[in-house]
Coordinates of C-alpha atoms and ligand atoms in Angstrom, one line a residue:
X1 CA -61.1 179.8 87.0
X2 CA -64.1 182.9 87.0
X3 CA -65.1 181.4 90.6
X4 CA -64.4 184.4 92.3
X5 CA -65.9 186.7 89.5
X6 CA -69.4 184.9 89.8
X7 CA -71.9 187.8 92.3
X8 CA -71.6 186.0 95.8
X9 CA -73.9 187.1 98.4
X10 CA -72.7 186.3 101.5
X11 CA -74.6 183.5 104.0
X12 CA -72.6 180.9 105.1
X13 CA -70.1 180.8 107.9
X14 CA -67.2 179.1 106.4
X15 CA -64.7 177.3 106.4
X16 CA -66.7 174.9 107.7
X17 CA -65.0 172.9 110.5
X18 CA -63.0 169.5 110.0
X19 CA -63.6 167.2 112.7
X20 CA -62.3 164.3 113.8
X21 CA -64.8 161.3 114.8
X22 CA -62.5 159.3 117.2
X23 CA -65.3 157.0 118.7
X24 CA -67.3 156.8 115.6
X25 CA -64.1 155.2 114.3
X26 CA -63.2 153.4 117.1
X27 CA -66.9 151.7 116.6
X28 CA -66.4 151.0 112.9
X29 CA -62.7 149.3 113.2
X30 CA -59.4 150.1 111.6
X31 CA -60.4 153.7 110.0
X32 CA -60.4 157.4 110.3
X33 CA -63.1 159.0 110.0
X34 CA -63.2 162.9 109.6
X35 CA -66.8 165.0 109.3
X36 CA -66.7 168.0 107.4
X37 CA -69.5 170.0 109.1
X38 CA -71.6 171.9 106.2
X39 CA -74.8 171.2 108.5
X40 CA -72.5 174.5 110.3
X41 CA -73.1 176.8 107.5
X42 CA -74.9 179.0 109.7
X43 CA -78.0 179.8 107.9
X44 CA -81.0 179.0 109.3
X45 CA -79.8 175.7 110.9
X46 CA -77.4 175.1 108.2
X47 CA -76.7 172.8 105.2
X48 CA -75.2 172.4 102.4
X49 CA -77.8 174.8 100.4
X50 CA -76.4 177.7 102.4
X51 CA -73.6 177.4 100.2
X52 CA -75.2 177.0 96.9
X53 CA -77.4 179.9 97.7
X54 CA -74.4 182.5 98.2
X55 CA -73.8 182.0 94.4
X56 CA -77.9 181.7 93.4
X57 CA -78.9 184.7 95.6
X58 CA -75.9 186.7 94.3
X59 CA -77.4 186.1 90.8
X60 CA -81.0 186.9 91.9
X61 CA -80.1 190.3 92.9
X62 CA -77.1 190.9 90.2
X63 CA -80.2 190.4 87.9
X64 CA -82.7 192.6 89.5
X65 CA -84.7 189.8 91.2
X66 CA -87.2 191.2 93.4
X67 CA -88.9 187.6 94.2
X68 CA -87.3 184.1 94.6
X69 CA -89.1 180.8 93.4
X70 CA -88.5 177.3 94.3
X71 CA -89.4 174.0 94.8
X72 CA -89.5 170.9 96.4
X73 CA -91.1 168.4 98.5
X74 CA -93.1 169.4 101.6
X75 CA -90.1 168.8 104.1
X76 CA -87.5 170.0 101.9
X77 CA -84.2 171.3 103.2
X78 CA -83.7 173.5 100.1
X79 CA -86.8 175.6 100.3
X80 CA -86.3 176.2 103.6
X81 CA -82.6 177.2 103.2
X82 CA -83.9 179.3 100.1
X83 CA -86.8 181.0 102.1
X84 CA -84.2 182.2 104.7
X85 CA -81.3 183.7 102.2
X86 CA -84.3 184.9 100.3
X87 CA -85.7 187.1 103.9
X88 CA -81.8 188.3 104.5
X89 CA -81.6 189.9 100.9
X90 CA -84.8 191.5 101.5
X91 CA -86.4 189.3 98.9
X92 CA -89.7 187.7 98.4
X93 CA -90.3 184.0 98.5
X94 CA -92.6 181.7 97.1
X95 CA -92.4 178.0 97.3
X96 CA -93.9 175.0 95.4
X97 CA -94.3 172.2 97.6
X98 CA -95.7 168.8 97.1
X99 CA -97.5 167.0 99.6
X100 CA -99.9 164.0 99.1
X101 CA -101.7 165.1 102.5
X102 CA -103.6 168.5 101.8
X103 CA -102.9 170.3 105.0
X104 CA -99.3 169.0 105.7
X105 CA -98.1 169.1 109.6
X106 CA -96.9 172.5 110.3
X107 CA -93.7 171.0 111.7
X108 CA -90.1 170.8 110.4
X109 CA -88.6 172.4 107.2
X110 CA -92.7 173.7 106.8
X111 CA -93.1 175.3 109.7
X112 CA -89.4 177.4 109.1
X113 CA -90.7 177.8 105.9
X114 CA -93.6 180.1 106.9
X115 CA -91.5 181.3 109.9
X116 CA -89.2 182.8 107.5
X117 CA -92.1 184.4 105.8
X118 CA -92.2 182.2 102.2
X119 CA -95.7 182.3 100.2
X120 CA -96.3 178.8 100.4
X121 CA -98.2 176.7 97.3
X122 CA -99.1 173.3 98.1
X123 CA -99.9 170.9 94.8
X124 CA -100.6 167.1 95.7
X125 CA -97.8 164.8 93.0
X126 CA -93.5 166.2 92.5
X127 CA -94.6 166.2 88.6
X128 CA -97.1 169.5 89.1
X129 CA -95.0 171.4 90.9
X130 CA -92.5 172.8 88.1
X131 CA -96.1 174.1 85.9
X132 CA -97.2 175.6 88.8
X133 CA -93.9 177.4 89.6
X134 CA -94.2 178.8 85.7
X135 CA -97.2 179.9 86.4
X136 CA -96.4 181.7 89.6
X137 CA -93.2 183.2 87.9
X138 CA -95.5 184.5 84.6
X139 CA -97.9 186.3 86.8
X140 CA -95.3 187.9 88.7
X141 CA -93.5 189.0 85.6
X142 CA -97.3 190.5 84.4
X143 CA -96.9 192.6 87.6
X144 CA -93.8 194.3 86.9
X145 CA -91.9 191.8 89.3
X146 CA -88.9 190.5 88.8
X147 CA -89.0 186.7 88.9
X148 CA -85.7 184.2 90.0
X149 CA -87.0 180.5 89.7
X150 CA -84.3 178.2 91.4
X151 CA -84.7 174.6 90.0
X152 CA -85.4 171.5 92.5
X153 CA -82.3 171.2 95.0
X154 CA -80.8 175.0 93.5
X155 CA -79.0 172.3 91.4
X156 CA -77.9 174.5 88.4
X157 CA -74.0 175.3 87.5
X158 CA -74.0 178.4 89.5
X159 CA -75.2 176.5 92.7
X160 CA -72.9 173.3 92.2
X161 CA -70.1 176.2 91.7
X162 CA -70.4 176.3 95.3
X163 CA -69.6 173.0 96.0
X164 CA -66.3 173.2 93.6
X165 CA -65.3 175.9 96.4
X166 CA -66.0 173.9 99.2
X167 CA -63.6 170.7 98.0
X168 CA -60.9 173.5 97.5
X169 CA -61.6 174.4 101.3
X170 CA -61.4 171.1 102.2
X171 CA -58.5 169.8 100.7
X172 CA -56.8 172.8 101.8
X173 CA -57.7 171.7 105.6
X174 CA -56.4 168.5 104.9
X175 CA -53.3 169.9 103.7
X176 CA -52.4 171.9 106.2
X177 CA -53.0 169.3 109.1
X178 CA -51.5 166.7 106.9
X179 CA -54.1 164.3 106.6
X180 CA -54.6 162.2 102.7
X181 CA -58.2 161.3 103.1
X182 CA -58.7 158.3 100.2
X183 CA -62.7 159.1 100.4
X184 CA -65.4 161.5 100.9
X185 CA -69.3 160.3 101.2
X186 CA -71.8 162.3 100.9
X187 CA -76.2 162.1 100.4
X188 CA -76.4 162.2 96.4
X189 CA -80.1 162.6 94.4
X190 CA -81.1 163.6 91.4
X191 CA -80.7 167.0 91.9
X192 CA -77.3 166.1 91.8
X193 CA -75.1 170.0 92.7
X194 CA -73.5 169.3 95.7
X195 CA -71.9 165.8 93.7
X196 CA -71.3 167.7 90.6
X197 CA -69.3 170.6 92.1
X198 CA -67.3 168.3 94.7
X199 CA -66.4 165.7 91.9
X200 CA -65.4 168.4 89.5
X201 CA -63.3 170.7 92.1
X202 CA -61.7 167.0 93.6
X203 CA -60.7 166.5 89.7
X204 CA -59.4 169.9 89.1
X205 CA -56.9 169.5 92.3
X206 CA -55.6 166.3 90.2
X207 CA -58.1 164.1 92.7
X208 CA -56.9 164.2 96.2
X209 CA -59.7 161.9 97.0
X210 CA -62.3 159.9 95.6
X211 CA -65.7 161.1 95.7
X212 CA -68.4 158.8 96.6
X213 CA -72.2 159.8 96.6
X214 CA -74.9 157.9 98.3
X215 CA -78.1 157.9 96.3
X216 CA -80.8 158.6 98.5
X217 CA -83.5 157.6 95.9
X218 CA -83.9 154.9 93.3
X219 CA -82.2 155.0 89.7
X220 CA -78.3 155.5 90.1
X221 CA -78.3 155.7 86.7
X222 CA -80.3 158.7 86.4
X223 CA -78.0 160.5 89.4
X224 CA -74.8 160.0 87.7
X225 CA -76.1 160.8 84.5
X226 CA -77.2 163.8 85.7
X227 CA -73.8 165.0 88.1
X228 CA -71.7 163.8 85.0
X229 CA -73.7 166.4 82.7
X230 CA -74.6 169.2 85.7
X231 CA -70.4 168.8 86.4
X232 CA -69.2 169.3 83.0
X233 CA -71.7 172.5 82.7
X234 CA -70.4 173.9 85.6
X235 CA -66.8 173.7 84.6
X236 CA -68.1 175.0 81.2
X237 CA -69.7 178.5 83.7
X238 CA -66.2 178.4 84.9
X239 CA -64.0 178.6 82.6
X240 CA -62.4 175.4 83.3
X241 CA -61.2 173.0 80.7
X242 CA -61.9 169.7 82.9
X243 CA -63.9 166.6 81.3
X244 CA -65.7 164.4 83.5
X245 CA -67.2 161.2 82.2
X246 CA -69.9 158.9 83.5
X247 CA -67.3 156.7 84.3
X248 CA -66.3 159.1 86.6
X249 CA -68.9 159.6 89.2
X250 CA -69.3 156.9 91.8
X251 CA -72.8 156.4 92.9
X252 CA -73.8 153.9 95.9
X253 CA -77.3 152.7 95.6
X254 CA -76.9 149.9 98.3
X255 CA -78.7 152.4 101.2
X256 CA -81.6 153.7 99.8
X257 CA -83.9 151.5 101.6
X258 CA -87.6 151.5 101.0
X259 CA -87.5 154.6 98.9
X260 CA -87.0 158.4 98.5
X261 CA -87.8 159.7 102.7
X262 CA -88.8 156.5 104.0
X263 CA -85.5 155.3 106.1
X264 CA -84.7 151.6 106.2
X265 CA -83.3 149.9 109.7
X266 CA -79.6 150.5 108.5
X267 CA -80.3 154.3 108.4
X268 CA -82.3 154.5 111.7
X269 CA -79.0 152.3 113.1
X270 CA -76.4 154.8 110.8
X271 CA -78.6 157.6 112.8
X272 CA -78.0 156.3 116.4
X273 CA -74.5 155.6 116.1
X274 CA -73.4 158.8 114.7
X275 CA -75.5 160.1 117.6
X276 CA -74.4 158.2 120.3
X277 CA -70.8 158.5 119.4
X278 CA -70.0 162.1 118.2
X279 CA -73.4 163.9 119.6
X280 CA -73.8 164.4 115.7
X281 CA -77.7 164.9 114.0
X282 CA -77.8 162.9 111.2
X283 CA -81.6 163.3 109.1
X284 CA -83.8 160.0 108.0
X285 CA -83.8 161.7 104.8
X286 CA -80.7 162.0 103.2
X287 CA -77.2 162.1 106.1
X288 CA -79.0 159.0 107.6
X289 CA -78.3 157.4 104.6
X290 CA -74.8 158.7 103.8
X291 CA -73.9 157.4 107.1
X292 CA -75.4 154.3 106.1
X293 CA -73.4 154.3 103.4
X294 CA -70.2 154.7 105.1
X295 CA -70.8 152.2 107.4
X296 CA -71.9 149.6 105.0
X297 CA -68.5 149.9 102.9
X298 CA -66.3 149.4 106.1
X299 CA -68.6 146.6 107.6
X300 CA -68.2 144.6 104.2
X301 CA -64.7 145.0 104.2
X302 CA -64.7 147.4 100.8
X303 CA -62.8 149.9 102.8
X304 CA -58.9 149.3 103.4
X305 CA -58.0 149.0 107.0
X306 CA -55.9 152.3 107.6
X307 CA -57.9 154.5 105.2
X308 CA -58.9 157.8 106.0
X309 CA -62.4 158.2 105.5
X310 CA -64.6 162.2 105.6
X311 CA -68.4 162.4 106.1
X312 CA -69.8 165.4 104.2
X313 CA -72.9 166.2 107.0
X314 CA -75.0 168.2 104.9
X315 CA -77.1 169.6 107.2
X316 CA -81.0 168.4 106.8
X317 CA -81.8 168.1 110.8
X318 CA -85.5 169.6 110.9
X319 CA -86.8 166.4 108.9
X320 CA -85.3 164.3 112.0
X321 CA -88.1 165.9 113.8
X322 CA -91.0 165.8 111.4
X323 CA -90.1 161.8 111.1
X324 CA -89.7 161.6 114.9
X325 CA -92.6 158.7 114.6
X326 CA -89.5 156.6 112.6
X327 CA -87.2 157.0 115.7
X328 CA -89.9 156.5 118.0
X329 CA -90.7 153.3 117.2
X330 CA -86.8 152.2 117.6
X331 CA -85.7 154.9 120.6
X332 CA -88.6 153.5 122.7
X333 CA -88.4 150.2 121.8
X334 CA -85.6 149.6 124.9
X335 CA -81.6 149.2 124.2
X336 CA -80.7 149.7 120.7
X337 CA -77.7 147.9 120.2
X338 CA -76.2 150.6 118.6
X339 CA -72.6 151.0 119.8
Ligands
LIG1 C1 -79.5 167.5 103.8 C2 -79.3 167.3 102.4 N1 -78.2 166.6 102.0 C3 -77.9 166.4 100.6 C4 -78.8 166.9 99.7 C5 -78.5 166.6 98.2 O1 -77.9 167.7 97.7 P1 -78.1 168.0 96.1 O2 -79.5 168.6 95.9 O3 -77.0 168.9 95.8 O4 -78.0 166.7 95.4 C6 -79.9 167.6 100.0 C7 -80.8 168.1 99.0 O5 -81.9 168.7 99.3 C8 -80.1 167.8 101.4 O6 -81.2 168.6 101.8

C-alpha cells in the first residue's frame, strides 16, 4: 500500500483514544459500546477533518501551494478545520461559505473561521459556491499564487486516505485489548471520505467489522453511490487491488430528521444521553444523528444482544453552540427523560 509514501503533514494527535461507554451501554441494554474519539484530533477543537487534512495539506505544500480554498456551508466543520491546518503551514485561506442570511451570526465554526484568519466569501444558495471558488482560485493563479482548492468535506482520495489509516489504528486497538467489535457507526453525507476510507481500510483487513454510516441528509442513494466510487478511487491512489461494490456500503437513512442541520427529537434525545452518561459533546448536525442512529438499531431490536458496538465521534462540537436555540427549547423545558 503507497500510504505512507503519500506527503503527510502533521496535525492530528493520534492514535485517537478507545473508550469504553459503560453507562451509555448500561442505558441502551445488552451491548457494548466503545467511542473512538476523532473529535480528539487535536486541531483546533478536533474532528475527523484533522485527519483528512494531514494528507490534503501535505499535498498543498508538496505542490507549491501558497493559498488554500474550500467550501462549505456557513457552520461548517471542514472549513474551519481547513482554516486552522491552513494558519499552522503558514498558508493562506479563503473560504466559500453559503448562508441564506447575509450577515451570518459570528458564532460557532464562523467565528473560528475568521479567528484563524480565513478570507471569508459569503454567497447565498450551496449550488454557487463551487463557481465562486473557481473564480477565486483563477484570480489568484493571475497573481502568481499558487492555488490548492479542497472540494466540499476535503472528500477526495487523498483525504479519505486518511480514514483508511485510521480503521488500521483502530482495529489494531481492538486487537490488542482483545475486543471483536461487530459494528462501527459513524455521521455519513454526501461528501462521503470519512465512509469511503473506513469501508475500504475495514475491507482490506478482510472486514473485522461492519461499517455502518448514518446519512445525515436526504438521498442514501446518492451517499453510497458516491463512497462506493470515492472508495474504489482511493484504493486505486493506493495501490491497492480491493473492489468495493454498492452492495457494499451500508447507509442508514432512518435519522435524518427534518433535513440536512435541522435535528429531529431523536437527535436532540441521542444528544442528551450521550451527554448525560459519558460527559460526551455530540453536534445537532451530524454525531447527534450518528448517535441517533446507534440508538435506533438497538431500541428496535436490529442489534444482537451481546454485540460490541464503536461510535466514530467525529468531532463537529462548535455547531452545538451556534444551534443552542434547538437545545434550549428541550434543556429548559424541565426534566428530559433522557436516561
Ligand atoms: C462532525 C462531522 N462528522 C462527519 C462528517 C462527515 O464526513 P465526510 O465529509 O467525510 O462525509 C463531517 C463533515 O463535515 C463532520 O463535520
Amino acid at each position: 500500500m503507497r500510504l505512507a509514501a503519500l506527503p503527510r503533514f502533521p496535525l492530528a494527535q493520534l492514535p485517537t483514544p478507545l473508550e469504553e461507554a459503560p453507562s451509555l451501554s448500561r442505558v441502551l441494554g445488552d451491548v457494548r459500546v466503545l467511542v473512538k474519539r476523532d473529535d480528539l484530533t487535536g486541531l483546533a477543537l478536533g474532528g475527523n477533518k484533522t485527519r483528512k487534512l494531514e494528507y490534503l495539506i501535505g499535498d498543498a505544500r508538496a505542490r507549491g501551494a501558497t493559498v488554500v480554498l474550500t467550501e462549505g456551508p456557513a457552520q461548517s466543520n471542514h472549513c474551519r478545520q481547513t482554516a486552522a491546518a491552513a494558519a499552522r503551514a503558514g498558508l493562506r485561506c479563503l473560504l466559500v461559505l453559503n448562508s441564506l442570511e447575509p450577515d451570518p451570526p459570528l458564532q460557532g465554526n464562523l467565528l473560528l473561521d475568521y479567528l484563524f484568519g480565513a478570507e471569508v466569501h459569503l454567497v447565498a444558495e450551496r449550488p454557487a459556491r463551487r463557481a465562486v471558488l473557481e473564480r477565486l482560485a483563477h484570480e489568484l493563479e493571475q497573481r502568481h499564487e499558487r492555488p490548492y482548492v479542497i472540494p466540499t468535506g476535503g472528500s477526495t482520495p487523498v483525504g479519505a486516505a486518511a480514514y483508511v489509516r485510521a480503521a488500521l489504528e483502530l482495529a489494531e486497538q481492538l486487537v490488542e485489548r482483545g475486543i471483536q467489535a461487530s459494528r462501527v457507526y459513524l455521521a455519513t453525507s454526501t461528501s462521503g471520505g470519512t465512509h469511503a476510507g473506513l469501508a475500504l481500510g475495514a475491507k482490506l483487513l478482510g472486514s473485522p467489522f461492519h461499517v455502518v454510516g448514518v446519512a445525515v441528509e436526504d438521498d442514501a442513494l446518492a451517499i453510497r453511490e458516491r463512497v462506493t466510487t470515492l472508495a474504489s478511487e482511493t484504493a486505486a491512489l493506493l495501490g491497492l487491488d480491493v473492489r468495493i461494490v454498492p452492495e457494499e456500503i451500508v447507509v442508514d437513512d432512518r435519522s435524518v430528521g427534518p433535513g440536512y442541520g435541522v435535528p429531529s427529537s431523536e437527535t436532540l434525545e441521542a444528544i442528551l444521553v450521550a451527554a448525560r452518561t459519558e460527559g460526551l459533546v455530540l453536534d445537532p448536525v451530524y454525531t447527534g444523528k450518528a448517535m441517533a442512529g446507534l440508538v435506533g438499531q438497538v431500541r428496535r431490536g436490529e442489534v444482537t444482544p451481546g454485540e460490541t458496538l464503536v461510535f466514530l465521534h467525529t468531532g463537529g462540537s462548535p455547531a452545538l453552540f451556534a444551534q443552542a436555540d434547538h437545545l434550549a427549547t428541550v434543556l429548559l423545558s424541565g426534566p428530559t427523560g433522557a436516561q
